Amino acid sequence: GQNIDQPTEMTATEGAIVQINCTYQTSGFNGLFWYQQHAGEAPTFLSYNVLDGLEEKGRFSSFLSRSKGYSYLLLKELQMKDSASYLCAVIDSNYQLIWGAGTKLIIKP
Amino acid sequence: NAGVTQTPKFRVLKTGQSMTLLCAQDMNHEYMYWYRQDPGMGLRLIHYSVGEGTTAKGEVPDGYNVSRLNKREFSLRLESAAPSQTSVYFCASSYSTSGSNEQFFGPGTRLTVL
């Protein structure tokens, strides 16, 4: 079966750095997305990785290791507005998007 | 440019009632999707469409029917609602399924079946 694992919930402090991990076992791999979803809202695109390494976009960075089936999302200089769920999703060999259950990130002042 | 729109935003049904959820996108996307999202679970694909006049089953298609009315619009119908279909339903669209073509999501429909 196909599986994506993320921590259910994480807590961090405003101004700090947090790393949200995602491990996957899928039938094939054609890319990995990270989405942000605020409570009661729709998911919105954050990043895309298809090659190994780090992609940086402002305060957010995403890392991929295909050999380890592993990705992480790194959020720096945390702000209260970063309180949200972060969804990891993998494109499998059939070009279907497989979604993790998401990590709820709580930011404390 | 409205992106992806969905109607209605909220609905309460009784068991056995029917309803249709409507989705429209103005980004000229070929691909459209219907998902459901339940607490503690990832987004689960119900049905999808790879172009006008086409539909295909996703991971959890039972109890749902879809129609790709035209390139812009994709509807989801519950013929006889059940409490297990209480969920948040999201419509999404994308240019393609390959590469960095992300999916754009509508605001969601919160459905409760009593």
mmCIF file of C-alpha atoms in Angstrom:
data_model
loop_
_atom_site.group_PDB
_atom_site.id
_atom_site.type_symbol
_atom_site.label_atom_id
_atom_site.label_comp_id
_atom_site.label_asym_id
_atom_site.label_seq_id
_atom_site.Cartn_x
_atom_site.Cartn_y
_atom_site.Cartn_z
ATOM 1 C CA GLY A 1 0.000 0.000 0.000
ATOM 2 C CA GLN A 2 0.930 3.629 -0.263
ATOM 3 C CA ASN A 3 1.669 5.569 2.871
ATOM 4 C CA ILE A 4 2.752 9.034 3.899
ATOM 5 C CA ASP A 5 3.683 9.712 7.520
ATOM 6 C CA GLN A 6 3.804 13.093 9.221
ATOM 7 C CA PRO A 7 3.646 14.026 12.905
ATOM 8 C CA THR A 8 0.098 14.814 13.944
ATOM 9 C CA GLU A 9 0.893 17.980 15.864
ATOM 10 C CA MET A 10 3.878 20.175 16.698
ATOM 11 C CA THR A 11 4.298 23.221 18.901
ATOM 12 C CA ALA A 12 6.868 25.973 18.423
ATOM 13 C CA THR A 13 7.590 29.469 19.697
ATOM 14 C CA GLU A 14 7.181 32.691 17.769
ATOM 15 C CA GLY A 15 10.499 33.712 16.195
ATOM 16 C CA ALA A 16 11.946 30.198 16.361
ATOM 17 C CA ILE A 17 12.622 27.561 13.662
ATOM 18 C CA VAL A 18 10.617 24.369 13.185
ATOM 19 C CA GLN A 19 11.151 21.345 10.950
ATOM 20 C CA ILE A 20 8.184 19.235 9.860
ATOM 21 C CA ASN A 21 9.128 15.787 8.586
ATOM 22 C CA CYS A 22 7.411 13.629 5.997
ATOM 23 C CA THR A 23 8.308 10.042 5.097
ATOM 24 C CA TYR A 24 6.688 8.232 2.225
ATOM 25 C CA GLN A 25 6.338 4.755 0.752
ATOM 26 C CA THR A 26 4.640 5.021 -2.620
ATOM 27 C CA SER A 27 4.501 3.115 -5.887
ATOM 28 C CA GLY A 28 6.927 5.308 -7.750
ATOM 29 C CA PHE A 29 7.808 8.943 -7.247
ATOM 30 C CA ASN A 30 7.266 11.899 -9.553
ATOM 31 C CA GLY A 31 7.515 14.786 -7.148
ATOM 32 C CA LEU A 32 6.513 15.998 -3.698
ATOM 33 C CA PHE A 33 4.394 18.965 -2.661
ATOM 34 C CA TRP A 34 3.946 20.848 0.577
ATOM 35 C CA TYR A 35 0.697 22.714 1.141
ATOM 36 C CA GLN A 36 -0.428 24.999 3.958
ATOM 37 C CA GLN A 37 -3.978 24.842 5.264
ATOM 38 C CA HIS A 38 -5.337 27.300 7.804
ATOM 39 C CA ALA A 39 -8.254 26.105 9.907
ATOM 40 C CA GLY A 40 -11.496 26.232 7.957
ATOM 41 C CA GLU A 41 -9.777 27.145 4.713
ATOM 42 C CA ALA A 42 -8.545 25.444 1.564
ATOM 43 C CA PRO A 43 -5.005 24.090 1.133
ATOM 44 C CA THR A 44 -2.613 26.440 -0.643
ATOM 45 C CA PHE A 45 0.628 25.542 -2.421
ATOM 46 C CA LEU A 46 3.928 26.110 -0.626
ATOM 47 C CA SER A 47 6.627 24.156 -2.441
ATOM 48 C CA TYR A 48 7.511 21.429 -4.911
ATOM 49 C CA ASN A 49 10.556 19.115 -4.919
ATOM 50 C CA VAL A 50 11.463 16.510 -7.495
ATOM 51 C CA LEU A 51 15.260 16.406 -7.193
ATOM 52 C CA ASP A 52 17.266 15.763 -4.038
ATOM 53 C CA GLY A 53 18.277 18.793 -2.102
ATOM 54 C CA LEU A 54 16.973 21.976 -0.561
ATOM 55 C CA GLU A 55 14.594 24.458 -2.168
ATOM 56 C CA GLU A 56 14.444 27.808 -0.411
ATOM 57 C CA LYS A 57 11.603 30.270 -0.711
ATOM 58 C CA GLY A 58 11.781 33.115 1.754
ATOM 59 C CA ARG A 59 11.194 31.915 5.309
ATOM 60 C CA PHE A 60 10.187 28.471 4.063
ATOM 61 C CA SER A 61 12.514 25.759 2.737
ATOM 62 C CA SER A 62 11.770 22.211 1.637
ATOM 63 C CA PHE A 63 14.230 19.321 1.464
ATOM 64 C CA LEU A 64 13.999 16.018 -0.370
ATOM 65 C CA SER A 65 15.940 12.755 -0.206
ATOM 66 C CA ARG A 66 14.492 10.304 -2.717
ATOM 67 C CA SER A 67 16.750 7.435 -1.622
ATOM 68 C CA LYS A 68 15.423 7.742 1.943
ATOM 69 C CA GLY A 69 11.797 8.499 0.997
ATOM 70 C CA TYR A 70 12.039 11.594 3.167
ATOM 71 C CA SER A 71 11.248 15.279 3.009
ATOM 72 C CA TYR A 72 11.049 18.094 5.483
ATOM 73 C CA LEU A 73 9.595 21.578 5.530
ATOM 74 C CA LEU A 74 11.648 24.141 7.451
ATOM 75 C CA LEU A 75 9.955 27.292 8.701
ATOM 76 C CA LYS A 76 12.179 30.086 10.009
ATOM 77 C CA GLU A 77 11.372 33.217 12.022
ATOM 78 C CA LEU A 78 8.011 31.794 12.961
ATOM 79 C CA GLN A 79 5.049 34.152 13.035
ATOM 80 C CA MET A 80 1.660 33.633 14.652
ATOM 81 C CA LYS A 81 0.098 33.493 11.182
ATOM 82 C CA ASP A 82 2.129 30.321 10.502
ATOM 83 C CA SER A 83 -0.232 28.445 12.820
ATOM 84 C CA ALA A 84 -1.823 26.035 10.350
ATOM 85 C CA SER A 85 -1.741 22.465 9.131
ATOM 86 C CA TYR A 86 1.027 21.486 6.727
ATOM 87 C CA LEU A 87 0.224 18.764 4.199
ATOM 88 C CA CYS A 88 2.792 16.595 2.438
ATOM 89 C CA ALA A 89 1.706 15.010 -0.867
ATOM 90 C CA VAL A 90 3.554 12.703 -3.279
ATOM 91 C CA ILE A 91 2.927 12.150 -6.994
ATOM 92 C CA ASP A 92 3.068 8.384 -7.553
ATOM 93 C CA SER A 93 3.921 6.383 -10.672
ATOM 94 C CA ASN A 94 0.365 6.860 -12.026
ATOM 95 C CA TYR A 95 0.635 10.618 -11.539
ATOM 96 C CA GLN A 96 -1.914 10.448 -8.719
ATOM 97 C CA LEU A 97 -1.370 12.719 -5.739
ATOM 98 C CA ILE A 98 -1.159 10.811 -2.442
ATOM 99 C CA TRP A 99 -1.778 12.982 0.629
ATOM 100 C CA GLY A 100 -0.495 12.733 4.173
ATOM 101 C CA ALA A 101 -2.875 13.483 7.044
ATOM 102 C CA GLY A 102 -1.118 16.766 7.761
ATOM 103 C CA THR A 103 0.792 18.242 10.691
ATOM 104 C CA LYS A 104 -0.973 20.810 12.844
ATOM 105 C CA LEU A 105 1.547 23.466 13.846
ATOM 106 C CA ILE A 106 0.755 25.539 16.927
ATOM 107 C CA ILE A 107 2.759 28.722 17.428
ATOM 108 C CA LYS A 108 2.999 30.120 20.968
ATOM 109 C CA PRO A 109 4.029 33.700 21.781
ATOM 110 C CA ASN B 1 -9.990 36.000 -11.742
ATOM 111 C CA ALA B 2 -11.948 34.006 -9.133
ATOM 112 C CA GLY B 3 -9.821 30.823 -9.273
ATOM 113 C CA VAL B 4 -11.866 27.842 -8.054
ATOM 114 C CA THR B 5 -15.352 28.455 -6.681
ATOM 115 C CA GLN B 6 -17.701 26.010 -4.961
ATOM 116 C CA THR B 7 -21.351 26.112 -4.014
ATOM 117 C CA PRO B 8 -22.830 25.754 -1.484
ATOM 118 C CA LYS B 9 -20.465 26.575 1.391
ATOM 119 C CA PHE B 10 -22.519 24.742 4.008
ATOM 120 C CA ARG B 11 -25.336 22.214 3.882
ATOM 121 C CA VAL B 12 -27.220 19.986 6.289
ATOM 122 C CA LEU B 13 -29.004 16.947 4.844
ATOM 123 C CA LYS B 14 -31.123 14.195 6.277
ATOM 124 C CA THR B 15 -30.210 10.592 5.548
ATOM 125 C CA GLY B 16 -31.512 9.598 2.128
ATOM 126 C CA GLN B 17 -31.691 13.116 0.702
ATOM 127 C CA SER B 18 -29.786 14.044 -2.442
ATOM 128 C CA MET B 19 -27.730 17.063 -3.353
ATOM 129 C CA THR B 20 -25.310 18.364 -5.962
ATOM 130 C CA LEU B 21 -22.123 20.261 -5.216
ATOM 131 C CA LEU B 22 -20.960 22.586 -7.964
ATOM 132 C CA CYS B 23 -17.406 23.590 -8.801
ATOM 133 C CA ALA B 24 -16.136 26.037 -11.402
ATOM 134 C CA GLN B 25 -12.647 27.196 -12.344
ATOM 135 C CA ASP B 26 -11.602 30.065 -14.591
ATOM 136 C CA MET B 27 -7.943 29.065 -15.109
ATOM 137 C CA ASN B 28 -8.540 26.992 -18.254
ATOM 138 C CA HIS B 29 -7.379 23.836 -16.440
ATOM 139 C CA GLU B 30 -7.931 20.424 -17.972
ATOM 140 C CA TYR B 31 -7.808 18.480 -14.715
ATOM 141 C CA MET B 32 -10.424 18.757 -11.989
ATOM 142 C CA TYR B 33 -10.823 16.801 -8.759
ATOM 143 C CA TRP B 34 -13.233 16.183 -5.930
ATOM 144 C CA TYR B 35 -11.789 15.375 -2.490
ATOM 145 C CA ARG B 36 -13.185 14.796 0.927
ATOM 146 C CA GLN B 37 -11.317 15.724 4.088
ATOM 147 C CA ASP B 38 -12.059 14.127 7.428
ATOM 148 C CA PRO B 39 -10.364 14.786 10.795
ATOM 149 C CA GLY B 40 -7.099 12.869 11.196
ATOM 150 C CA MET B 41 -7.080 11.733 7.585
ATOM 151 C CA GLY B 42 -5.451 13.056 4.475
ATOM 152 C CA LEU B 43 -7.383 14.403 1.539
ATOM 153 C CA ARG B 44 -9.027 11.463 -0.201
ATOM 154 C CA LEU B 45 -9.785 11.591 -3.904
ATOM 155 C CA ILE B 46 -13.405 10.781 -4.772
ATOM 156 C CA HIS B 47 -13.477 11.275 -8.551
ATOM 157 C CA TYR B 48 -11.510 13.269 -11.043
ATOM 158 C CA SER B 49 -11.637 14.430 -14.660
ATOM 159 C CA VAL B 50 -8.804 14.739 -17.153
ATOM 160 C CA GLY B 51 -10.805 16.827 -19.590
ATOM 161 C CA GLU B 52 -14.246 17.805 -20.797
ATOM 162 C CA GLY B 53 -16.548 14.812 -21.005
ATOM 163 C CA THR B 54 -14.271 12.497 -19.021
ATOM 164 C CA THR B 55 -14.490 11.248 -15.449
ATOM 165 C CA ALA B 56 -12.638 8.591 -13.466
ATOM 166 C CA LYS B 57 -12.881 6.988 -10.030
ATOM 167 C CA GLY B 58 -10.547 7.926 -7.265
ATOM 168 C CA GLU B 59 -9.836 6.279 -3.940
ATOM 169 C CA VAL B 60 -13.334 6.564 -2.390
ATOM 170 C CA PRO B 61 -15.926 6.791 -5.221
ATOM 171 C CA ASP B 62 -18.796 4.784 -3.724
ATOM 172 C CA GLY B 63 -21.950 6.800 -3.094
ATOM 173 C CA TYR B 64 -20.898 9.661 -5.375
ATOM 174 C CA ASN B 65 -21.445 10.544 -9.022
ATOM 175 C CA VAL B 66 -19.731 13.260 -10.998
ATOM 176 C CA SER B 67 -20.213 15.126 -14.253
ATOM 177 C CA ARG B 68 -17.732 17.275 -16.139
ATOM 178 C CA LEU B 69 -20.291 19.660 -17.550
ATOM 179 C CA ASN B 70 -17.770 21.601 -19.638
ATOM 180 C CA LYS B 71 -14.149 22.634 -19.272
ATOM 181 C CA ARG B 72 -14.984 25.022 -16.416
ATOM 182 C CA GLU B 73 -17.488 23.055 -14.345
ATOM 183 C CA PHE B 74 -17.358 19.766 -12.435
ATOM 184 C CA SER B 75 -20.259 18.610 -10.263
ATOM 185 C CA LEU B 76 -20.465 16.045 -7.467
ATOM 186 C CA ARG B 77 -23.794 14.406 -6.664
ATOM 187 C CA LEU B 78 -24.850 12.447 -3.617
ATOM 188 C CA GLU B 79 -27.933 10.458 -4.636
ATOM 189 C CA SER B 80 -28.840 9.156 -1.179
ATOM 190 C CA ALA B 81 -26.818 10.794 1.564
ATOM 191 C CA ALA B 82 -25.548 8.774 4.530
ATOM 192 C CA PRO B 83 -24.068 9.970 7.855
ATOM 193 C CA SER B 84 -20.697 8.535 6.726
ATOM 194 C CA GLN B 85 -20.653 11.223 4.035
ATOM 195 C CA THR B 86 -20.481 13.989 6.628
ATOM 196 C CA SER B 87 -17.249 15.708 5.641
ATOM 197 C CA VAL B 88 -15.644 18.757 4.094
ATOM 198 C CA TYR B 89 -15.588 18.514 0.313
ATOM 199 C CA PHE B 90 -12.961 20.300 -1.742
ATOM 200 C CA CYS B 91 -12.865 20.782 -5.462
ATOM 201 C CA ALA B 92 -9.465 21.370 -7.077
ATOM 202 C CA SER B 93 -8.062 21.931 -10.537
ATOM 203 C CA SER B 94 -4.669 21.775 -12.217
ATOM 204 C CA TYR B 95 -3.103 22.335 -15.617
ATOM 205 C CA SER B 96 -1.688 18.807 -15.619
ATOM 206 C CA THR B 97 -0.568 16.083 -13.187
ATOM 207 C CA SER B 98 3.115 16.179 -13.982
ATOM 208 C CA GLY B 99 5.891 18.408 -12.827
ATOM 209 C CA SER B 100 5.305 21.336 -10.545
ATOM 210 C CA ASN B 101 1.714 21.842 -11.657
ATOM 211 C CA GLU B 102 0.100 22.385 -8.323
ATOM 212 C CA GLN B 103 -3.561 21.878 -7.614
ATOM 213 C CA PHE B 104 -5.654 24.945 -6.839
ATOM 214 C CA PHE B 105 -8.431 24.415 -4.325
ATOM 215 C CA GLY B 106 -11.882 25.869 -3.854
ATOM 216 C CA PRO B 107 -13.026 27.097 -0.419
ATOM 217 C CA GLY B 108 -14.790 23.850 0.450
ATOM 218 C CA THR B 109 -18.316 22.687 1.252
ATOM 219 C CA ARG B 110 -19.068 21.625 4.809
ATOM 220 C CA LEU B 111 -21.704 18.902 4.641
ATOM 221 C CA THR B 112 -23.470 17.352 7.600
ATOM 222 C CA VAL B 113 -25.740 14.342 7.109
ATOM 223 C CA LEU B 114 -28.085 13.656 10.024
#
